[in-house]
Coordinates of C-alpha atoms in Angstrom, one line a residue:
Chain J
M1 CA 8.9 76.5 33.9
K2 CA 9.3 74.1 36.7
F3 CA 6.2 72.3 35.6
A4 CA 7.5 72.1 32.0
F5 CA 10.8 70.7 33.3
I6 CA 9.0 68.0 35.3
I7 CA 6.9 67.0 32.3
L8 CA 10.0 66.8 30.2
L9 CA 11.7 64.7 32.8
L10 CA 8.8 62.4 32.9
L11 CA 8.7 62.0 29.2
F12 CA 12.4 61.6 28.7
P13 CA 13.0 58.3 30.4
A14 CA 10.0 56.8 28.6
P15 CA 11.9 55.6 25.5
R16 CA 14.9 54.6 27.6
A17 CA 12.7 52.5 29.9
S18 CA 11.0 50.9 26.9
A19 CA 14.4 50.2 25.5
F20 CA 15.4 48.6 28.8
L21 CA 12.1 46.6 29.1
F22 CA 11.4 45.6 25.5
G23 CA 14.8 45.9 23.8
G24 CA 13.6 48.5 21.3
A25 CA 17.0 49.1 19.9
R26 CA 17.6 45.4 19.6
E27 CA 14.2 45.0 18.0
E28 CA 15.2 47.6 15.4
R29 CA 18.5 45.9 14.8
A30 CA 16.7 42.6 14.5
A31 CA 14.2 44.1 12.1
I32 CA 17.1 45.3 9.9
K33 CA 18.7 41.9 10.0
L34 CA 15.5 40.2 9.2
A35 CA 15.0 42.5 6.2
E36 CA 18.5 41.6 5.1
M37 CA 17.7 37.9 5.5
R38 CA 14.5 38.3 3.5
L39 CA 16.4 40.0 0.7
A40 CA 19.1 37.4 0.7
F41 CA 16.6 34.6 0.7
E42 CA 14.5 36.1 -2.1
A43 CA 17.7 36.6 -4.1
G44 CA 18.5 32.9 -3.6
D45 CA 21.6 33.7 -1.6
C46 CA 21.1 31.2 1.2
L47 CA 24.7 31.4 2.4
S48 CA 24.2 35.1 3.3
A49 CA 20.8 34.5 4.7
L50 CA 22.2 31.9 7.1
E51 CA 25.1 34.1 8.0
I52 CA 22.8 36.9 8.9
S53 CA 20.6 34.6 10.9
S54 CA 23.3 34.2 13.6
A55 CA 23.5 37.9 14.1
F56 CA 19.7 38.1 14.0
I57 CA 19.3 35.6 16.8
M58 CA 21.8 37.4 18.9
E59 CA 19.5 40.4 19.0
K60 CA 16.8 38.3 20.8
P61 CA 14.1 39.2 18.4
S62 CA 10.3 39.0 19.0
A63 CA 8.4 35.8 18.4
A64 CA 6.8 37.2 15.3
M65 CA 10.2 38.1 13.8
R66 CA 11.6 34.7 14.7
E67 CA 8.7 33.0 13.1
E68 CA 9.5 34.6 9.7
A69 CA 13.2 34.0 10.1
Y70 CA 12.8 30.3 10.9
G71 CA 11.0 30.0 7.6
Y72 CA 13.9 31.4 5.7
M73 CA 16.5 29.4 7.7
G74 CA 14.7 26.1 7.3
R75 CA 14.3 26.5 3.6
C76 CA 18.0 27.6 3.3
Y77 CA 19.1 24.5 5.3
E78 CA 17.1 22.4 2.9
T79 CA 18.7 24.2 -0.2
S80 CA 22.2 23.7 1.2
G81 CA 21.6 20.1 1.9
S82 CA 21.6 20.4 5.7
T83 CA 18.5 18.3 6.0
D84 CA 19.1 17.4 9.6
K85 CA 19.3 21.1 10.6
A86 CA 16.2 21.9 8.5
I87 CA 14.3 19.1 10.3
N88 CA 15.4 20.4 13.7
M89 CA 14.5 23.9 12.8
Y90 CA 11.0 22.9 11.6
K91 CA 10.4 20.7 14.6
L92 CA 11.3 23.6 16.9
A93 CA 9.1 26.0 14.9
I94 CA 6.1 23.7 14.9
G95 CA 6.3 23.6 18.7
L96 CA 6.5 27.4 18.9
Y97 CA 4.0 28.3 16.1
P98 CA 1.6 25.4 15.7
E99 CA -0.8 27.5 13.5
N100 CA 1.9 28.2 10.9
V101 CA 1.3 25.8 8.1
L102 CA 4.7 26.4 6.4
F103 CA 6.7 24.5 9.0
A104 CA 4.6 21.4 9.1
S105 CA 4.3 21.4 5.3
R106 CA 8.1 21.8 4.7
L107 CA 8.9 19.1 7.3
A108 CA 6.3 16.8 5.8
L109 CA 7.8 17.3 2.3
I110 CA 11.3 16.5 3.7
Y111 CA 10.0 13.3 5.2
N112 CA 8.2 12.4 2.0
K113 CA 11.4 12.9 -0.1
A114 CA 13.5 11.0 2.4
G115 CA 11.2 8.0 2.2
F116 CA 9.3 8.4 5.5
P117 CA 5.8 8.9 4.2
E118 CA 4.3 7.6 7.5
K119 CA 5.9 10.6 9.3
A120 CA 4.7 13.0 6.6
V121 CA 1.0 12.0 6.8
P122 CA 0.1 13.5 10.2
L123 CA 1.9 16.7 9.3
F124 CA 0.1 17.1 6.0
L125 CA -3.2 16.3 7.7
K126 CA -2.4 19.0 10.2
V127 CA -1.7 21.5 7.5
L128 CA -4.9 20.6 5.7
S129 CA -6.9 20.9 8.9
I130 CA -5.8 24.6 8.9
K131 CA -5.8 25.3 5.2
T132 CA -7.7 22.7 3.1
D133 CA -6.7 24.2 -0.3
E134 CA -2.9 24.1 0.4
L135 CA -1.7 22.6 -2.9
D136 CA 1.6 21.2 -1.8
A137 CA 0.0 19.6 1.2
N138 CA -2.7 18.0 -0.9
L139 CA -0.2 16.7 -3.4
G140 CA 2.3 15.7 -0.6
L141 CA -0.4 13.8 1.3
A142 CA -1.5 12.0 -1.9
R143 CA 2.1 11.0 -2.5
A144 CA 2.6 9.8 1.0
Y145 CA -0.6 7.7 1.0
A146 CA 0.3 6.3 -2.4
A147 CA 3.7 5.3 -1.1
L148 CA 2.1 3.6 1.9
G149 CA -0.4 1.7 -0.3
F150 CA -3.5 3.7 0.9
L151 CA -4.6 4.2 -2.7
S152 CA -8.2 5.2 -2.0
R153 CA -7.0 7.9 0.3
A154 CA -4.3 8.9 -2.2
K155 CA -7.0 9.3 -4.8
D156 CA -8.9 11.8 -2.7
F157 CA -5.9 14.1 -2.3
Y158 CA -4.6 13.7 -5.9
S159 CA -8.0 14.7 -7.2
R160 CA -8.0 17.8 -5.0
A161 CA -4.5 18.7 -6.1
V162 CA -5.1 18.4 -9.8
V163 CA -8.3 20.4 -9.5
L164 CA -6.4 23.1 -7.5
Q165 CA -4.0 23.1 -10.4
D166 CA -6.8 23.3 -12.9
F167 CA -5.4 20.1 -14.6
R168 CA -2.5 22.2 -15.9
Q169 CA 0.4 20.5 -14.2
S170 CA 1.5 17.5 -16.2
S171 CA 3.7 15.9 -13.6
S172 CA 0.8 15.8 -11.1
L173 CA -1.5 14.4 -13.7
E174 CA 1.1 11.7 -14.5
E175 CA 1.5 10.7 -10.9
Y176 CA -2.2 10.6 -10.4
A177 CA -2.7 8.4 -13.5
L178 CA 0.0 6.0 -12.3
C179 CA -1.6 5.8 -8.9
M180 CA -5.0 5.0 -10.5
L181 CA -3.4 2.3 -12.7
R182 CA -2.0 0.7 -9.5
K183 CA -5.5 1.0 -8.0
R184 CA -7.0 -0.5 -11.1
D185 CA -9.4 2.5 -11.1
W186 CA -9.8 2.4 -14.9
P187 CA -12.4 5.2 -15.3
E188 CA -10.4 7.6 -13.2
A189 CA -7.1 6.7 -15.0
I190 CA -8.8 7.2 -18.4
F191 CA -10.3 10.5 -17.3
I192 CA -6.8 11.8 -16.1
A193 CA -5.2 10.4 -19.3
G194 CA -7.7 12.5 -21.3
K195 CA -6.7 15.6 -19.3
G196 CA -3.1 14.8 -19.7
A197 CA -3.3 14.2 -23.5
A198 CA -5.2 17.6 -23.8
L199 CA -2.3 19.3 -22.1
Q200 CA 0.5 17.3 -23.9
P201 CA -0.9 16.0 -27.1
K202 CA 2.6 14.9 -28.3
S203 CA 3.5 12.9 -25.2
A204 CA 3.7 9.1 -25.6
F205 CA 2.9 8.8 -21.9
W206 CA -0.9 9.3 -22.2
P207 CA -1.6 6.7 -24.9
Q208 CA 0.6 4.3 -22.9
V209 CA -1.7 4.9 -19.9
G210 CA -4.7 4.2 -22.2
A211 CA -3.0 1.0 -23.3
R212 CA -2.5 -0.2 -19.8
V213 CA -6.1 0.6 -18.9
S214 CA -7.2 -1.6 -21.7
A215 CA -4.7 -4.4 -20.9
G216 CA -5.8 -4.2 -17.3
Q217 CA -9.3 -5.1 -18.4
G218 CA -8.0 -7.9 -20.7
K219 CA -8.7 -5.9 -23.8
Y220 CA -5.4 -6.5 -25.6
F221 CA -6.5 -5.7 -29.1
K222 CA -7.4 -2.2 -27.9
A223 CA -4.2 -2.0 -25.8
A224 CA -2.1 -2.8 -28.8
L225 CA -3.8 -0.1 -30.8
A226 CA -3.2 2.4 -28.0
I227 CA 0.5 1.5 -27.6
E228 CA 1.0 1.8 -31.4
E229 CA -0.1 5.4 -30.9
A230 CA 2.4 5.8 -28.2
V231 CA 5.1 4.3 -30.3
K232 CA 4.3 6.8 -33.1
L233 CA 4.7 9.7 -30.6
G234 CA 7.8 8.5 -28.9
P235 CA 9.4 5.5 -30.5
S236 CA 11.4 3.4 -28.0
R237 CA 12.5 -0.2 -27.6
R238 CA 10.4 -0.5 -24.4
L239 CA 7.2 0.7 -26.0
R240 CA 7.7 -1.6 -29.0
L241 CA 8.2 -4.5 -26.7
E242 CA 5.2 -3.5 -24.6
R243 CA 3.2 -3.7 -27.9
A244 CA 4.8 -7.1 -28.6
L245 CA 3.6 -8.3 -25.1
Y246 CA 0.0 -7.2 -25.8
L247 CA 0.1 -9.0 -29.2
L248 CA 1.3 -12.1 -27.3
L249 CA -1.4 -11.8 -24.6
D250 CA -4.0 -11.2 -27.3
G251 CA -3.1 -14.5 -28.8
R252 CA -1.7 -13.0 -32.0
L253 CA 1.4 -15.1 -31.6
R254 CA 3.0 -14.8 -35.0
L255 CA 2.8 -11.0 -34.9
A256 CA 4.3 -11.1 -31.4
I257 CA 7.2 -13.2 -32.8
E258 CA 7.7 -10.8 -35.7
A259 CA 7.8 -7.8 -33.3
A260 CA 10.3 -9.6 -31.0
D261 CA 12.4 -10.6 -34.0
R262 CA 12.7 -7.0 -35.0
E263 CA 14.2 -6.2 -31.6
L264 CA 16.4 -9.3 -31.6
A265 CA 17.8 -8.1 -34.9
E266 CA 18.9 -5.0 -33.1
D267 CA 20.2 -6.8 -30.1
G268 CA 20.4 -10.5 -30.2
S269 CA 20.7 -10.8 -26.4
D270 CA 17.6 -8.7 -25.6
A271 CA 16.0 -10.7 -22.8
L272 CA 12.6 -9.1 -22.9
A273 CA 12.3 -9.7 -26.7
S274 CA 13.6 -13.3 -26.2
I275 CA 11.0 -14.1 -23.6
V276 CA 8.2 -12.7 -25.8
K277 CA 9.3 -14.9 -28.7
A278 CA 9.9 -17.9 -26.5
I279 CA 6.4 -17.8 -24.9
A280 CA 4.8 -17.3 -28.3
L281 CA 6.7 -20.3 -29.7
H282 CA 5.8 -22.3 -26.6
S283 CA 2.2 -21.4 -27.0
L284 CA 2.3 -22.5 -30.7
G285 CA 3.5 -25.9 -29.5
R286 CA 7.0 -25.3 -30.8
K287 CA 8.7 -26.0 -27.5
E288 CA 12.0 -27.1 -28.9
D289 CA 12.3 -23.9 -30.9
A290 CA 11.3 -21.9 -27.8
A291 CA 14.0 -23.4 -25.6
P292 CA 17.0 -21.4 -26.9
Y293 CA 15.0 -18.2 -26.4
F294 CA 14.1 -19.1 -22.9
A295 CA 17.8 -19.8 -22.3
K296 CA 18.6 -16.3 -23.6
A297 CA 15.9 -14.8 -21.4
A298 CA 17.4 -16.4 -18.4
G299 CA 20.2 -13.9 -18.8
G300 CA 17.7 -11.0 -18.2
G301 CA 16.4 -9.5 -15.0
P302 CA 15.6 -11.8 -12.0
F303 CA 11.9 -12.0 -12.8
T304 CA 12.4 -12.6 -16.5
A305 CA 15.0 -15.3 -15.6
K306 CA 12.6 -17.0 -13.2
I307 CA 9.8 -17.0 -15.8
A308 CA 12.1 -18.5 -18.3
G309 CA 13.2 -21.1 -15.7
A310 CA 9.6 -22.0 -15.0
F311 CA 9.0 -22.9 -18.7
L312 CA 12.3 -24.8 -19.0
A313 CA 11.5 -26.8 -15.9
D314 CA 8.0 -27.5 -17.2
N315 CA 9.5 -28.7 -20.5
R316 CA 12.0 -30.9 -18.6
A317 CA 9.2 -32.4 -16.5
E318 CA 7.1 -33.0 -19.6
A319 CA 10.1 -34.8 -21.3
E320 CA 10.7 -36.9 -18.3
D321 CA 7.0 -37.9 -18.2
S322 CA 7.0 -38.9 -21.8
C323 CA 10.2 -41.0 -21.2
K324 CA 8.5 -42.8 -18.3
K325 CA 5.6 -43.6 -20.6
Chain A
M1 CA 22.3 30.8 -21.6
R2 CA 18.9 31.1 -23.4
F3 CA 19.8 27.9 -25.3
L4 CA 20.4 26.1 -22.0
I5 CA 17.1 27.3 -20.6
K6 CA 15.4 26.0 -23.8
I7 CA 17.1 22.7 -23.4
L8 CA 16.0 22.6 -19.8
I9 CA 12.4 23.4 -20.6
L10 CA 12.5 20.8 -23.4
A11 CA 13.8 18.2 -20.9
L12 CA 11.1 19.1 -18.4
S13 CA 8.4 18.9 -21.1
V14 CA 9.3 15.3 -21.8
M15 CA 9.4 14.4 -18.1
P16 CA 6.0 12.6 -18.2
A17 CA 7.6 9.7 -20.0
S18 CA 10.2 9.5 -17.4
L19 CA 8.2 7.9 -14.6
L20 CA 7.3 5.0 -16.8
A21 CA 10.8 5.0 -18.2
Q22 CA 12.1 4.3 -14.7
E23 CA 10.4 0.9 -15.0
T24 CA 12.7 -2.1 -15.6
D25 CA 12.1 -4.8 -18.3
D26 CA 11.1 -7.0 -15.4
D27 CA 8.4 -4.6 -14.3
V28 CA 7.0 -4.4 -17.8
L29 CA 6.9 -8.1 -18.2
R30 CA 5.4 -8.7 -14.8
D31 CA 2.7 -6.1 -15.2
A32 CA 1.7 -7.3 -18.6
L33 CA 1.6 -10.9 -17.7
W34 CA -0.3 -10.0 -14.5
T35 CA -3.1 -8.4 -16.6
R36 CA -3.6 -11.8 -18.2
L37 CA -3.6 -13.7 -15.0
A38 CA -5.9 -11.3 -13.2
S39 CA -8.4 -11.4 -16.0
S40 CA -8.3 -15.2 -16.4
K41 CA -10.4 -17.8 -14.6
P42 CA -9.4 -21.4 -13.7
P43 CA -8.5 -23.6 -15.5
N44 CA -6.7 -21.0 -17.7
R45 CA -4.7 -20.2 -14.6
P46 CA -4.1 -22.0 -11.3
S47 CA -6.8 -21.5 -8.7
V48 CA -5.8 -19.4 -5.8
G49 CA -6.6 -19.8 -2.2
L50 CA -6.3 -17.3 0.6
A51 CA -5.6 -18.6 4.1
L52 CA -6.1 -16.2 7.0
S53 CA -4.5 -17.0 10.3
G54 CA -5.7 -16.5 13.9
G55 CA -4.3 -13.8 16.1
G56 CA -7.3 -12.1 17.8
A57 CA -7.5 -8.4 17.3
R58 CA -4.1 -8.5 15.5
G59 CA -5.8 -10.6 12.8
F60 CA -7.7 -7.6 11.6
A61 CA -4.5 -7.0 9.6
H62 CA -6.1 -9.4 7.1
T63 CA -8.5 -6.6 6.1
G64 CA -5.6 -4.4 5.0
V65 CA -4.1 -7.4 3.2
L66 CA -7.4 -7.9 1.4
E67 CA -7.5 -4.3 0.4
A68 CA -4.0 -4.5 -1.1
L69 CA -4.9 -7.7 -3.0
E70 CA -8.0 -6.1 -4.3
Y71 CA -6.1 -3.1 -5.7
A72 CA -3.8 -5.5 -7.5
G73 CA -6.6 -7.5 -8.9
F74 CA -5.2 -10.6 -7.1
P75 CA -7.5 -13.5 -7.8
V76 CA -9.0 -15.3 -4.8
D77 CA -11.0 -18.4 -5.6
Y78 CA -11.0 -20.0 -2.2
V79 CA -10.9 -18.7 1.3
S80 CA -9.9 -20.4 4.6
G81 CA -9.6 -19.0 8.1
T82 CA -8.9 -19.8 11.7
S83 CA -10.2 -17.9 14.6
I84 CA -10.3 -14.2 13.7
G85 CA -9.2 -15.3 10.2
A86 CA -12.5 -17.4 10.1
V87 CA -14.5 -14.3 11.0
I88 CA -12.9 -12.1 8.4
G89 CA -12.7 -14.9 5.8
A90 CA -16.4 -15.7 6.3
L91 CA -17.4 -12.1 5.9
Y92 CA -15.2 -11.8 2.8
A93 CA -16.5 -15.1 1.3
S94 CA -20.1 -13.9 1.9
G95 CA -19.5 -11.0 -0.3
S96 CA -18.7 -8.2 2.2
T97 CA -16.6 -5.5 0.4
V98 CA -13.3 -4.3 1.8
P99 CA -14.8 -1.0 3.0
E100 CA -17.5 -3.0 4.8
L101 CA -14.7 -5.0 6.5
W102 CA -13.0 -1.8 7.6
K103 CA -16.4 -0.8 9.1
F104 CA -16.6 -4.1 10.9
G105 CA -13.3 -3.1 12.5
R106 CA -14.7 0.2 13.7
D107 CA -17.8 -1.7 14.9
A108 CA -15.6 -4.1 16.8
R109 CA -14.4 -1.1 18.9
E110 CA -17.9 0.3 19.3
L111 CA -19.4 -3.1 20.1
K112 CA -16.9 -3.5 22.8
L113 CA -15.6 -6.9 21.7
A114 CA -12.5 -6.3 23.9
K115 CA -14.9 -6.4 26.8
D116 CA -15.3 -10.1 26.3
F117 CA -11.6 -10.5 27.0
K118 CA -10.5 -7.7 29.2
S119 CA -13.4 -7.6 31.6
I120 CA -12.9 -11.2 32.7
K121 CA -11.8 -11.3 36.3
L122 CA -10.0 -14.4 37.5
L123 CA -11.7 -14.2 40.9
G124 CA -15.1 -14.3 39.3
L125 CA -14.1 -17.3 37.3
L126 CA -12.9 -19.1 40.4
M127 CA -15.8 -18.2 42.5
T128 CA -18.5 -19.1 40.1
D129 CA -16.5 -22.0 38.6
R130 CA -18.3 -21.3 35.3
L131 CA -16.9 -20.3 32.0
I132 CA -18.0 -16.9 30.5
T133 CA -20.2 -16.5 27.5
P134 CA -18.5 -14.1 24.9
T135 CA -21.7 -12.1 24.5
Y136 CA -20.4 -9.3 22.4
T137 CA -18.4 -11.6 20.1
N138 CA -21.4 -14.0 19.6
R139 CA -23.7 -11.1 18.9
F140 CA -21.2 -9.6 16.4
I141 CA -21.0 -12.9 14.5
E142 CA -24.7 -13.7 14.6
E143 CA -25.7 -10.3 13.4
R144 CA -23.4 -10.6 10.4
L145 CA -23.3 -14.3 9.5
G146 CA -26.5 -15.6 11.1
G147 CA -28.7 -17.3 8.5
L148 CA -25.9 -17.9 6.1
T149 CA -24.6 -21.3 5.2
F150 CA -21.3 -22.4 3.6
E151 CA -23.3 -23.5 0.5
N152 CA -24.6 -20.0 -0.2
L153 CA -21.4 -18.1 0.1
K154 CA -20.0 -16.2 -2.9
K155 CA -16.6 -18.0 -2.6
P156 CA -15.9 -21.5 -1.2
F157 CA -14.8 -21.2 2.4
A158 CA -13.4 -23.4 5.1
C159 CA -12.7 -22.8 8.8
S160 CA -11.2 -25.0 11.5
A161 CA -11.9 -25.6 15.2
M162 CA -10.7 -28.2 17.7
D163 CA -12.8 -30.8 19.5
L164 CA -11.8 -30.2 23.1
R165 CA -12.5 -33.9 24.1
T166 CA -10.5 -35.6 21.4
G167 CA -8.0 -32.9 20.3
E168 CA -9.1 -33.5 16.7
K169 CA -9.0 -30.7 14.1
I170 CA -12.5 -30.2 12.8
V171 CA -12.8 -28.5 9.4
F172 CA -16.1 -26.9 8.4
T173 CA -17.0 -26.6 4.8
E174 CA -20.8 -27.1 4.9
G175 CA -23.9 -26.3 7.0
P176 CA -24.6 -23.1 9.0
L177 CA -21.8 -20.6 8.9
A178 CA -22.2 -18.6 12.1
I179 CA -21.8 -21.5 14.6
A180 CA -18.8 -22.8 12.7
V181 CA -17.2 -19.3 12.9
R182 CA -18.1 -19.1 16.5
A183 CA -16.4 -22.4 17.2
S184 CA -13.3 -21.4 15.2
S185 CA -12.9 -18.3 17.3
N186 CA -13.9 -19.7 20.7
L187 CA -11.1 -19.2 23.3
P188 CA -10.5 -22.4 25.3
G189 CA -10.4 -22.3 29.0
I190 CA -12.3 -19.0 29.3
F191 CA -15.3 -19.3 27.0
P192 CA -17.4 -22.5 27.1
P193 CA -16.9 -24.9 24.2
V194 CA -19.4 -24.6 21.3
H195 CA -21.6 -27.7 21.4
Y196 CA -22.2 -28.7 17.8
R197 CA -22.8 -32.0 16.0
H198 CA -21.9 -33.9 19.2
R199 CA -18.6 -32.2 19.5
Y200 CA -17.3 -29.6 22.0
L201 CA -15.5 -27.1 19.9
V202 CA -12.9 -24.5 20.7
D203 CA -10.6 -22.1 18.8
G204 CA -9.0 -23.7 15.8
G205 CA -5.8 -21.8 16.4
V206 CA -4.8 -24.3 19.0
V207 CA -4.3 -27.0 16.3
D208 CA -4.2 -25.1 13.0
F209 CA -3.2 -21.5 13.2
I210 CA -3.0 -21.0 9.5
P211 CA -5.3 -23.2 7.4
I212 CA -3.3 -23.6 4.2
E213 CA -4.2 -27.3 3.9
E214 CA -7.9 -26.5 4.1
A215 CA -7.6 -24.0 1.2
K216 CA -5.9 -26.7 -0.8
Q217 CA -8.6 -29.2 0.1
L218 CA -11.2 -26.8 -1.2
G219 CA -9.4 -26.8 -4.6
A220 CA -6.7 -24.2 -4.5
D221 CA -3.6 -25.0 -6.5
W222 CA -1.6 -22.1 -4.9
V223 CA -2.2 -20.5 -1.5
L224 CA -1.4 -17.0 -0.3
A225 CA -1.2 -16.9 3.5
S226 CA -1.8 -13.9 5.6
V227 CA -0.3 -14.4 9.1
A228 CA -0.8 -12.0 12.0
R229 CA 2.2 -13.1 13.8
T230 CA 3.1 -12.6 17.5
A231 CA 5.0 -9.5 18.0
S232 CA 3.8 -8.2 21.3
R233 CA 6.5 -8.1 23.9
R234 CA 4.1 -6.6 26.4
Q235 CA 4.1 -8.2 29.8
P236 CA 0.7 -9.9 30.2
E237 CA -1.4 -7.8 32.6
N238 CA -3.3 -10.8 34.1
V239 CA -3.8 -14.5 34.1
L240 CA -6.2 -14.3 31.2
M241 CA -3.8 -12.3 29.0
S242 CA -1.0 -14.8 29.9
L243 CA -3.2 -17.6 28.7
L244 CA -4.0 -15.7 25.5
Q245 CA -0.4 -15.1 24.9
V246 CA 0.5 -18.7 25.4
I247 CA -2.2 -19.8 22.9
D248 CA -0.9 -17.1 20.5
I249 CA 2.7 -18.1 20.8
R250 CA 1.8 -21.7 20.2
G251 CA -0.2 -20.7 17.2
S252 CA 2.7 -18.8 15.7
L253 CA 4.9 -21.8 16.2
L254 CA 2.4 -24.0 14.4
A255 CA 2.3 -21.4 11.6
L256 CA 6.1 -21.7 11.1
S257 CA 5.8 -25.2 9.8
A258 CA 2.5 -24.7 8.0
E259 CA 3.8 -21.6 6.1
K260 CA 6.1 -23.8 4.1
E261 CA 3.1 -25.2 2.3
A262 CA 2.0 -21.7 1.1
G263 CA 2.9 -20.2 -2.3
F264 CA 3.5 -16.9 -0.6
V265 CA 3.2 -15.6 3.0
I266 CA 2.5 -12.0 4.1
K267 CA 3.2 -11.3 7.7
P268 CA 2.0 -7.9 8.8
E269 CA 3.9 -6.3 11.6
V270 CA 1.2 -5.2 14.1
G271 CA 3.5 -3.7 16.7
D272 CA 2.6 -4.1 20.3
L273 CA -1.1 -5.0 19.7
T274 CA -2.3 -7.9 21.7
V275 CA -4.9 -10.5 20.7
A276 CA -7.5 -8.6 22.9
D277 CA -6.9 -5.1 21.6
F278 CA -10.1 -4.9 19.6
E279 CA -10.4 -1.2 20.1
R280 CA -7.2 -1.0 17.9
C281 CA -8.5 -3.1 15.0
E282 CA -8.0 -0.3 12.5
E283 CA -4.4 0.0 13.5
A284 CA -3.9 -3.7 12.7
G285 CA -5.7 -3.3 9.4
E286 CA -3.4 -0.4 8.4
A287 CA -0.4 -2.5 9.3
G288 CA -1.8 -5.3 7.1
L289 CA -2.2 -2.8 4.2
L290 CA 1.3 -1.5 4.6
E291 CA 3.0 -4.9 4.7
A292 CA 0.9 -6.3 1.8
T293 CA 1.7 -3.3 -0.3
R294 CA 5.4 -3.7 0.4
R295 CA 5.3 -7.4 -0.6
L296 CA 2.7 -7.3 -3.3
D297 CA 5.1 -7.3 -6.3
S298 CA 6.9 -10.3 -4.9
A299 CA 3.6 -12.1 -4.3
R300 CA 2.5 -11.3 -7.9
E301 CA 5.8 -12.6 -9.2
S302 CA 5.6 -15.7 -7.2
L303 CA 2.1 -16.5 -8.5
L304 CA 3.1 -15.7 -12.1
I305 CA 6.2 -17.9 -12.0
Y306 CA 3.9 -20.7 -10.8
S307 CA 1.3 -20.0 -13.4
A308 CA 3.3 -19.0 -16.5
P309 CA 3.3 -22.3 -18.3
R310 CA -0.4 -22.8 -17.8
L311 CA -1.2 -19.2 -18.8
A312 CA 0.9 -19.7 -22.0
E313 CA -1.2 -22.8 -22.9
S314 CA -4.3 -20.7 -23.1
L315 CA -2.8 -18.0 -25.3
A316 CA -3.0 -20.0 -28.5
G317 CA -6.8 -20.0 -28.3
A318 CA -7.1 -16.4 -27.1
A319 CA -6.7 -14.5 -30.4
T320 CA -9.1 -11.6 -30.9
G321 CA -7.2 -10.3 -34.0
L322 CA -7.0 -11.6 -37.5
K323 CA -3.6 -13.2 -37.7
K324 CA -2.2 -15.6 -35.1

């Protein structure tokens, strides 16, 4: 009996000691709070998730539990617009859990969105060193590199991202195509435009990419045909004027004038239509006829106005020269 | 609710047009005209020169600038360079690709070019009373440009040096390339003058930090200048670094007046890199790419505004279609 009592005595303090040493009850309470946070987060109720987080932290939970909670808290701070808090949360979490790709990835995405791609790059690289097929990191890194001008590097990561998406995400394909247009990587731009057109056959965007690829190579006849296709799919003033520009650059000046006239009939002050018509008239040698259209174009955007100004100045210089003679 | 979701899905499905729809009329006009300029050759467009400044290791920023220009299809018909600009310009004019230029940057670190500068001890100079031969730099230049002449380059090229005896600016446009480039990048006071054609030649940066005039003399109507400007506020570590910094500051001052002759100037911010930080060439190159990317649309616009009337002259004869 005495022996049994001693055994019982020895066993009894065990849980209490563990509670004292490891905070078992607290752990349990923390686990409950964490589960509540998880539920609230998954239900999209970030307000509740953040409220519960204060009580959760008070329980001094284990590192593993905190790691999960920080993920919910960071994303909830992001959702609620508290970007500074989210940044601080992720920075802290990256220090504590360097192997967790979520924190670095989220922080990098914030930096990218906020216009600090140079800060995002090392974080995305870190994520990809741990998990090479992380889609968001591949796409994010591609965007960061593209924003910085490292277009060859951007190509590497865009291509990985679209392959990971099995070419089924039109927005990624679109970004990639635009990046390849900037890089003047015509074969890749055409390849992506083909994939995009297969995914969205009724989108005007893809024939427009095709038109720009052709124009980039000086093939304006082909560019005009492609942009006509785009106009059919999604008629817009901008697309029609892009077609007029290709006609102009192809040397089909009268057709360019007709196209510009159609837009000027809609809006007589259209600066882009005016400059197309003015340059076409100028190229035909009808400089006096062109002058009023250049003057109209001078009311357009800063670049259009400067181009118009360059022609007007050239005409003035020419007139002065002929007077001197 | 369902209707709203459908509207949202519909809105998202037309998103692809939205990125291009964000463009302004100016963007559309600039990009379209640019395709014409980039695919034309002189005399249908003005000829374009590229002038690369001195700046030691910082001048490796020119590589990044070249990469950005290449992405944009920026035409470069003539190249001129001073000092490190002469090295990079000569490599580029000889047909080296941009990836090859980046590799040269990595090589510069491995070939210990910085050693030529940083290992120089003033005491040694005083005791021996002899100037030091830049062994690594010379080897680097000879291995890559030895055997080439100005005449067999892919693009016309000029580089400048100074005659130490007369203070004259000497512009090289013909003859062997390597020795001209060595002269153009030869630091006065530390390295012995390059003896060539009865002249004693040192770094052209002393008299001509950014050779815009040279590009024009080659035939360029319009010049884009890449200037690796002085930014280091580091306290010079020794007498040599002080001398380098003085030369560099003087060069930057010279550049200020020369820049006015350029059609457009790109000035990469290379942080605290000094002229001798050759182990950090890639960093300078990346700074060049960043800055050139940031300024590229303005550079393109500047050249287009200059070129527009001449481009228009060539349109009348350009028709590929049936009806003009």
